[in-house]
Amino acid sequence: MTELLRQIRIVLMDIDGTLIRGSDDTIENVVAQLRRLKPQGIRFSVATGRTLFGAQRIIHEMRAVGMKMPPVIAYNGAVVAWPQDTILQRVTLPPEPARALLSEFRRRRILPFVYTCQDHFDASAVERVYGYGRQATSPATDFNGMPITWVDTFDEVPSRDVVAILGQQHNPSQDIVPIIKELGKSFGAELRITSSGNRFVEVAHPLSTKANALKVLAKQGGVKLSQVMAVGDNYNDMEMLTSCGVGVTVANAPAAVKEVAQYVCQREAAEGVVEALRLLLGEVRHGRIESRIREEHDDAG
């Protein structure tokens, strides 16, 4: 682990459940650690299931450190973009399987939200969210704060630009894992079905994973995958954690996610991230001190 940590040049962090657990949470303590990593030449970014719009508050706090950030991974890997929303890669859902899934959602009383992300003429992202099953209490915005356009059919959505579907199950006490497995059996060849916990079913193209997006980010950042530390908390982070140099989970992660990590924090959410960053900073500093001592010893010899 020591040698792996000393190679790290980019830290990639999930947002919900990892950096924050509520809409009012701040990442002030995490940013303080990122400032300490800056002199070591270690950069940082986020890999989230959120939209680019929904990640902007966290990105803004991170950019206060004053270091150019690597690309951002959004929609669980469907979109890779620079922090200013310039798209590098976009992977969309096949329209017909998406249509069939929405019919299955309706049968299961799962409320769907369909997310589109279009390339603007200047390569900036244009994001929209569409909701089905309008009710008297239907929200005007989604949890990212984006306005919801309520529609009656999939035909009202620009189907070629759909990057993700988020399904909210009707019964909050129902275990989401069996639902994910059942939907995966039915649609797994054409759609990727996963969850970030709670009541939500997350749907994307099979190639839309944080692990695949990580390859794009590493290439743009000029580093190897082994030089990336990733920190996450849930099932949608598992492939990313096993594809990087050091995979870290915070203490509130499910057991199955902890099993694939190389380091499991003792603390939850942001406090766990701070714990991991302190560990990284300590190893990087010690490694450079040891390297300097060896160089001085060689010069003296």
Coordinates of C-alpha atoms in Angstrom, one line a residue:
M1 CA 0.0 0.0 0.0
T2 CA 2.8 2.4 0.8
E3 CA 4.4 2.2 -2.6
L4 CA 1.0 2.5 -4.3
L5 CA 0.1 5.6 -2.4
R6 CA 3.4 7.2 -3.2
Q7 CA 2.6 6.9 -7.0
I8 CA -0.7 8.8 -6.8
R9 CA -1.0 11.9 -8.9
I10 CA -4.8 12.4 -9.1
V11 CA -7.5 11.8 -6.5
L12 CA -11.0 11.2 -7.8
M13 CA -14.0 11.4 -5.4
D14 CA -17.6 10.5 -5.5
I15 CA -20.0 13.2 -4.2
D16 CA -23.2 11.8 -2.7
G17 CA -22.5 9.6 0.3
T18 CA -18.8 10.3 0.0
L19 CA -18.1 14.0 0.0
I20 CA -21.5 15.0 1.3
R21 CA -24.6 13.3 2.8
G22 CA -27.1 16.2 2.7
S23 CA -27.8 19.3 0.6
D24 CA -26.5 21.6 3.4
D25 CA -23.1 19.8 3.9
T26 CA -19.9 21.6 3.0
I27 CA -16.6 20.1 2.1
E28 CA -14.5 22.7 3.9
N29 CA -12.3 20.1 5.8
V30 CA -11.8 18.2 2.5
V31 CA -10.7 21.4 0.7
A32 CA -8.3 22.1 3.5
Q33 CA -6.6 18.7 2.8
L34 CA -6.6 19.3 -0.9
R35 CA -4.7 22.6 -0.3
R36 CA -2.0 20.6 1.5
L37 CA -1.8 18.2 -1.5
K38 CA -1.4 21.0 -4.0
P39 CA 2.4 21.5 -3.2
Q40 CA 2.9 17.8 -3.8
G41 CA 1.5 18.2 -7.4
I42 CA -1.5 16.0 -6.7
R43 CA -4.7 17.0 -8.5
F44 CA -8.3 16.1 -7.8
S45 CA -11.7 15.9 -9.3
V46 CA -15.1 14.2 -8.9
A47 CA -16.8 11.1 -10.3
T48 CA -20.5 11.3 -9.6
G49 CA -23.9 10.1 -10.7
R50 CA -25.0 13.7 -10.6
T51 CA -25.5 16.0 -13.6
L52 CA -22.8 18.5 -14.5
F53 CA -25.1 21.2 -13.2
G54 CA -25.7 19.3 -9.9
A55 CA -21.9 18.9 -9.4
Q56 CA -21.1 22.6 -9.8
R57 CA -21.3 23.6 -6.2
I58 CA -18.8 21.0 -5.2
I59 CA -16.5 21.8 -8.2
H60 CA -16.6 25.5 -7.3
E61 CA -15.5 24.7 -3.7
M62 CA -12.6 22.5 -5.0
R63 CA -11.5 25.1 -7.5
A64 CA -10.9 27.6 -4.7
V65 CA -7.7 25.6 -4.0
G66 CA -6.3 27.3 -7.1
M67 CA -5.2 24.2 -9.1
K68 CA -6.4 23.4 -12.6
M69 CA -8.7 20.4 -12.2
P70 CA -8.7 17.3 -14.4
P71 CA -11.9 16.4 -16.2
V72 CA -15.1 15.7 -14.2
I73 CA -17.0 12.4 -14.5
A74 CA -20.8 12.8 -14.4
Y75 CA -23.9 10.7 -14.9
N76 CA -21.9 7.7 -13.5
G77 CA -19.5 7.8 -16.4
A78 CA -21.8 8.7 -19.3
V79 CA -20.3 12.2 -19.6
V80 CA -16.7 13.3 -19.1
A81 CA -16.2 17.1 -19.3
W82 CA -13.9 19.8 -18.2
P83 CA -15.1 21.6 -15.1
Q84 CA -16.4 24.4 -17.3
D85 CA -18.8 21.9 -18.9
T86 CA -16.8 21.4 -22.1
I87 CA -17.7 17.8 -23.1
L88 CA -14.8 15.3 -23.9
Q89 CA -17.0 12.2 -24.1
R90 CA -20.7 11.4 -24.1
V91 CA -22.3 7.9 -24.2
T92 CA -26.0 7.8 -24.8
L93 CA -28.6 5.1 -24.2
P94 CA -30.1 3.0 -27.1
P95 CA -33.6 4.4 -27.5
E96 CA -35.7 1.2 -27.9
P97 CA -34.4 -0.6 -24.7
A98 CA -34.8 2.7 -22.9
R99 CA -38.4 2.9 -24.0
A100 CA -39.0 -0.7 -22.9
L101 CA -37.5 0.0 -19.5
L102 CA -39.8 3.0 -19.0
S103 CA -42.7 0.7 -19.5
E104 CA -41.3 -1.7 -16.9
F105 CA -40.9 1.2 -14.5
R106 CA -44.5 2.1 -14.9
R107 CA -45.6 -1.5 -14.2
R108 CA -43.5 -1.5 -11.1
R109 CA -44.7 2.0 -10.0
I110 CA -41.1 3.4 -10.3
L111 CA -41.2 7.1 -11.1
P112 CA -38.7 7.8 -13.9
F113 CA -36.6 10.9 -14.7
V114 CA -34.9 11.0 -18.1
Y115 CA -31.7 13.0 -18.4
T116 CA -30.4 14.4 -21.8
C117 CA -27.1 16.0 -22.4
Q118 CA -26.5 17.6 -25.8
D119 CA -23.3 19.1 -27.3
H120 CA -23.8 22.8 -27.9
F121 CA -22.1 24.3 -31.0
D122 CA -19.1 25.3 -28.8
A123 CA -18.9 21.8 -27.2
S124 CA -20.5 23.1 -23.9
A125 CA -23.2 20.9 -22.3
V126 CA -26.9 21.5 -22.6
E127 CA -28.6 19.4 -19.9
R128 CA -32.3 18.7 -19.4
V129 CA -34.4 16.4 -17.3
Y130 CA -37.8 15.0 -18.2
G131 CA -40.3 13.5 -15.8
Y132 CA -43.1 11.0 -16.3
G133 CA -46.3 10.3 -14.3
R134 CA -47.1 13.9 -13.3
Q135 CA -49.1 14.2 -10.1
A136 CA -50.5 17.1 -8.1
T137 CA -47.4 16.9 -5.9
S138 CA -44.9 16.5 -8.7
P139 CA -41.7 18.5 -8.0
A140 CA -40.7 21.4 -10.2
T141 CA -37.0 20.6 -9.9
D142 CA -35.0 17.4 -9.5
F143 CA -32.5 16.8 -6.6
N144 CA -29.8 18.6 -8.6
G145 CA -31.9 21.7 -8.8
M146 CA -32.6 21.3 -12.5
P147 CA -36.1 22.2 -13.7
I148 CA -38.2 19.1 -14.7
T149 CA -40.1 19.1 -17.9
W150 CA -43.1 16.8 -17.4
V151 CA -44.1 14.7 -20.4
D152 CA -46.6 12.0 -21.2
T153 CA -44.6 9.9 -23.6
F154 CA -41.0 9.0 -24.5
D155 CA -41.7 10.6 -27.9
E156 CA -41.5 14.0 -26.3
V157 CA -37.9 13.4 -25.3
P158 CA -34.9 13.9 -27.7
S159 CA -34.2 10.1 -27.4
R160 CA -30.8 10.3 -29.1
D161 CA -29.4 12.5 -26.4
V162 CA -30.5 10.4 -23.3
V163 CA -27.4 9.8 -21.1
A164 CA -29.2 8.5 -18.0
I165 CA -32.5 7.4 -16.5
L166 CA -33.1 7.7 -12.8
G167 CA -36.0 5.6 -11.3
Q168 CA -37.4 6.4 -7.9
Q169 CA -39.3 3.5 -6.4
H170 CA -42.7 4.0 -4.8
N171 CA -42.0 2.3 -1.5
P172 CA -39.0 3.7 0.3
S173 CA -38.8 0.8 2.7
Q174 CA -38.4 -1.8 -0.1
D175 CA -35.0 -3.2 -0.6
I176 CA -33.5 -1.8 -3.9
V177 CA -31.0 -4.6 -4.5
P178 CA -33.5 -7.3 -5.7
I179 CA -35.1 -4.8 -8.0
I180 CA -31.6 -4.0 -9.5
K181 CA -30.9 -7.7 -10.0
E182 CA -34.3 -8.4 -11.7
L183 CA -34.0 -5.4 -14.0
G184 CA -30.4 -6.4 -14.8
K185 CA -31.5 -9.8 -15.9
S186 CA -34.1 -8.3 -18.3
F187 CA -32.1 -5.4 -19.7
G188 CA -28.5 -6.1 -18.8
A189 CA -27.4 -6.8 -22.4
E190 CA -28.4 -3.3 -23.6
L191 CA -28.6 -1.2 -20.4
R192 CA -26.5 -0.9 -17.3
I193 CA -28.7 -1.1 -14.2
T194 CA -27.2 0.0 -10.9
S195 CA -27.9 2.0 -7.7
S196 CA -26.3 4.6 -5.5
G197 CA -28.5 3.4 -2.7
N198 CA -31.7 4.5 -1.1
R199 CA -34.7 4.5 -3.4
F200 CA -33.0 5.0 -6.7
V201 CA -32.5 2.8 -9.8
E202 CA -29.8 4.2 -12.1
V203 CA -29.7 3.4 -15.8
A204 CA -27.0 4.0 -18.4
H205 CA -25.4 2.5 -21.4
P206 CA -23.3 -0.6 -20.5
L207 CA -20.1 1.3 -21.4
S208 CA -21.1 4.2 -19.2
T209 CA -19.2 3.3 -16.1
K210 CA -17.0 5.4 -13.9
A211 CA -14.2 2.9 -14.7
N212 CA -14.4 3.6 -18.4
A213 CA -14.6 7.3 -17.9
L214 CA -11.6 7.0 -15.6
K215 CA -9.5 5.9 -18.6
V216 CA -10.5 9.1 -20.5
L217 CA -9.7 11.2 -17.4
A218 CA -6.3 9.5 -16.9
K219 CA -5.4 10.0 -20.6
Q220 CA -6.3 13.7 -20.5
G221 CA -4.4 14.1 -17.2
G222 CA -1.3 12.4 -18.6
V223 CA -1.2 9.7 -15.9
K224 CA -1.5 6.0 -15.6
L225 CA -4.5 4.3 -13.9
S226 CA -2.2 3.2 -11.2
Q227 CA -1.5 6.8 -10.4
V228 CA -5.2 7.5 -9.5
M229 CA -6.8 7.2 -6.1
A230 CA -10.6 6.8 -6.2
V231 CA -12.9 7.3 -3.1
G232 CA -16.5 6.1 -3.1
D233 CA -19.3 4.7 -1.0
N234 CA -21.7 2.7 -3.1
Y235 CA -22.3 0.0 -5.8
N236 CA -21.9 2.4 -8.7
D237 CA -18.4 3.1 -7.5
M238 CA -17.2 -0.6 -7.4
E239 CA -15.7 -0.8 -10.9
M240 CA -13.9 2.5 -10.5
L241 CA -12.4 1.3 -7.2
T242 CA -11.0 -1.8 -8.8
S243 CA -9.7 0.0 -11.9
C244 CA -7.5 2.6 -10.2
G245 CA -4.2 2.4 -8.3
V246 CA -5.8 2.8 -4.9
G247 CA -9.5 2.2 -4.3
V248 CA -10.9 3.7 -1.0
T249 CA -14.3 3.4 0.6
V250 CA -15.7 5.5 3.4
A251 CA -17.0 3.8 6.5
N252 CA -20.7 4.1 5.5
A253 CA -20.2 2.0 2.3
P254 CA -22.0 -1.4 2.1
A255 CA -20.0 -4.5 2.9
A256 CA -19.8 -5.6 -0.7
V257 CA -18.2 -2.3 -1.7
K258 CA -15.8 -2.4 1.2
E259 CA -14.7 -5.9 0.0
V260 CA -13.3 -4.6 -3.3
A261 CA -11.5 -1.6 -1.7
Q262 CA -7.8 -1.6 -0.8
Y263 CA -8.4 0.8 2.0
V264 CA -11.5 1.2 4.2
C265 CA -11.8 4.4 6.2
Q266 CA -12.7 4.3 9.8
R267 CA -14.8 7.4 9.4
E268 CA -17.9 8.1 7.3
A269 CA -18.5 10.4 4.3
A270 CA -16.4 13.6 4.3
E271 CA -14.5 12.7 7.5
G272 CA -13.5 9.5 5.8
V273 CA -12.3 11.4 2.7
V274 CA -10.2 13.6 5.0
E275 CA -8.8 10.5 6.6
A276 CA -7.8 9.0 3.2
L277 CA -6.3 12.3 2.1
R278 CA -4.2 12.6 5.2
L279 CA -2.9 9.1 4.7
L280 CA -2.0 9.9 1.1
L281 CA -0.3 13.1 2.0
G282 CA 1.7 11.4 4.8
E283 CA 3.0 8.7 2.4
V284 CA 3.8 11.1 -0.4
R285 CA 5.8 13.3 2.0
H286 CA 7.7 10.4 3.5
G287 CA 8.5 9.0 0.1
R288 CA 9.9 12.3 -1.1
I289 CA 12.0 12.7 2.1
E290 CA 13.4 9.2 1.7
S291 CA 14.2 9.8 -1.9
R292 CA 16.0 13.0 -1.0
I293 CA 18.0 11.2 1.7
R294 CA 19.0 8.5 -0.8
E295 CA 20.1 11.1 -3.3
E296 CA 22.2 12.9 -0.7
H297 CA 23.7 9.6 0.4
D298 CA 24.6 8.8 -3.2
D299 CA 26.1 12.2 -3.8
A300 CA 28.2 11.8 -0.6
G301 CA 29.4 8.4 -1.8

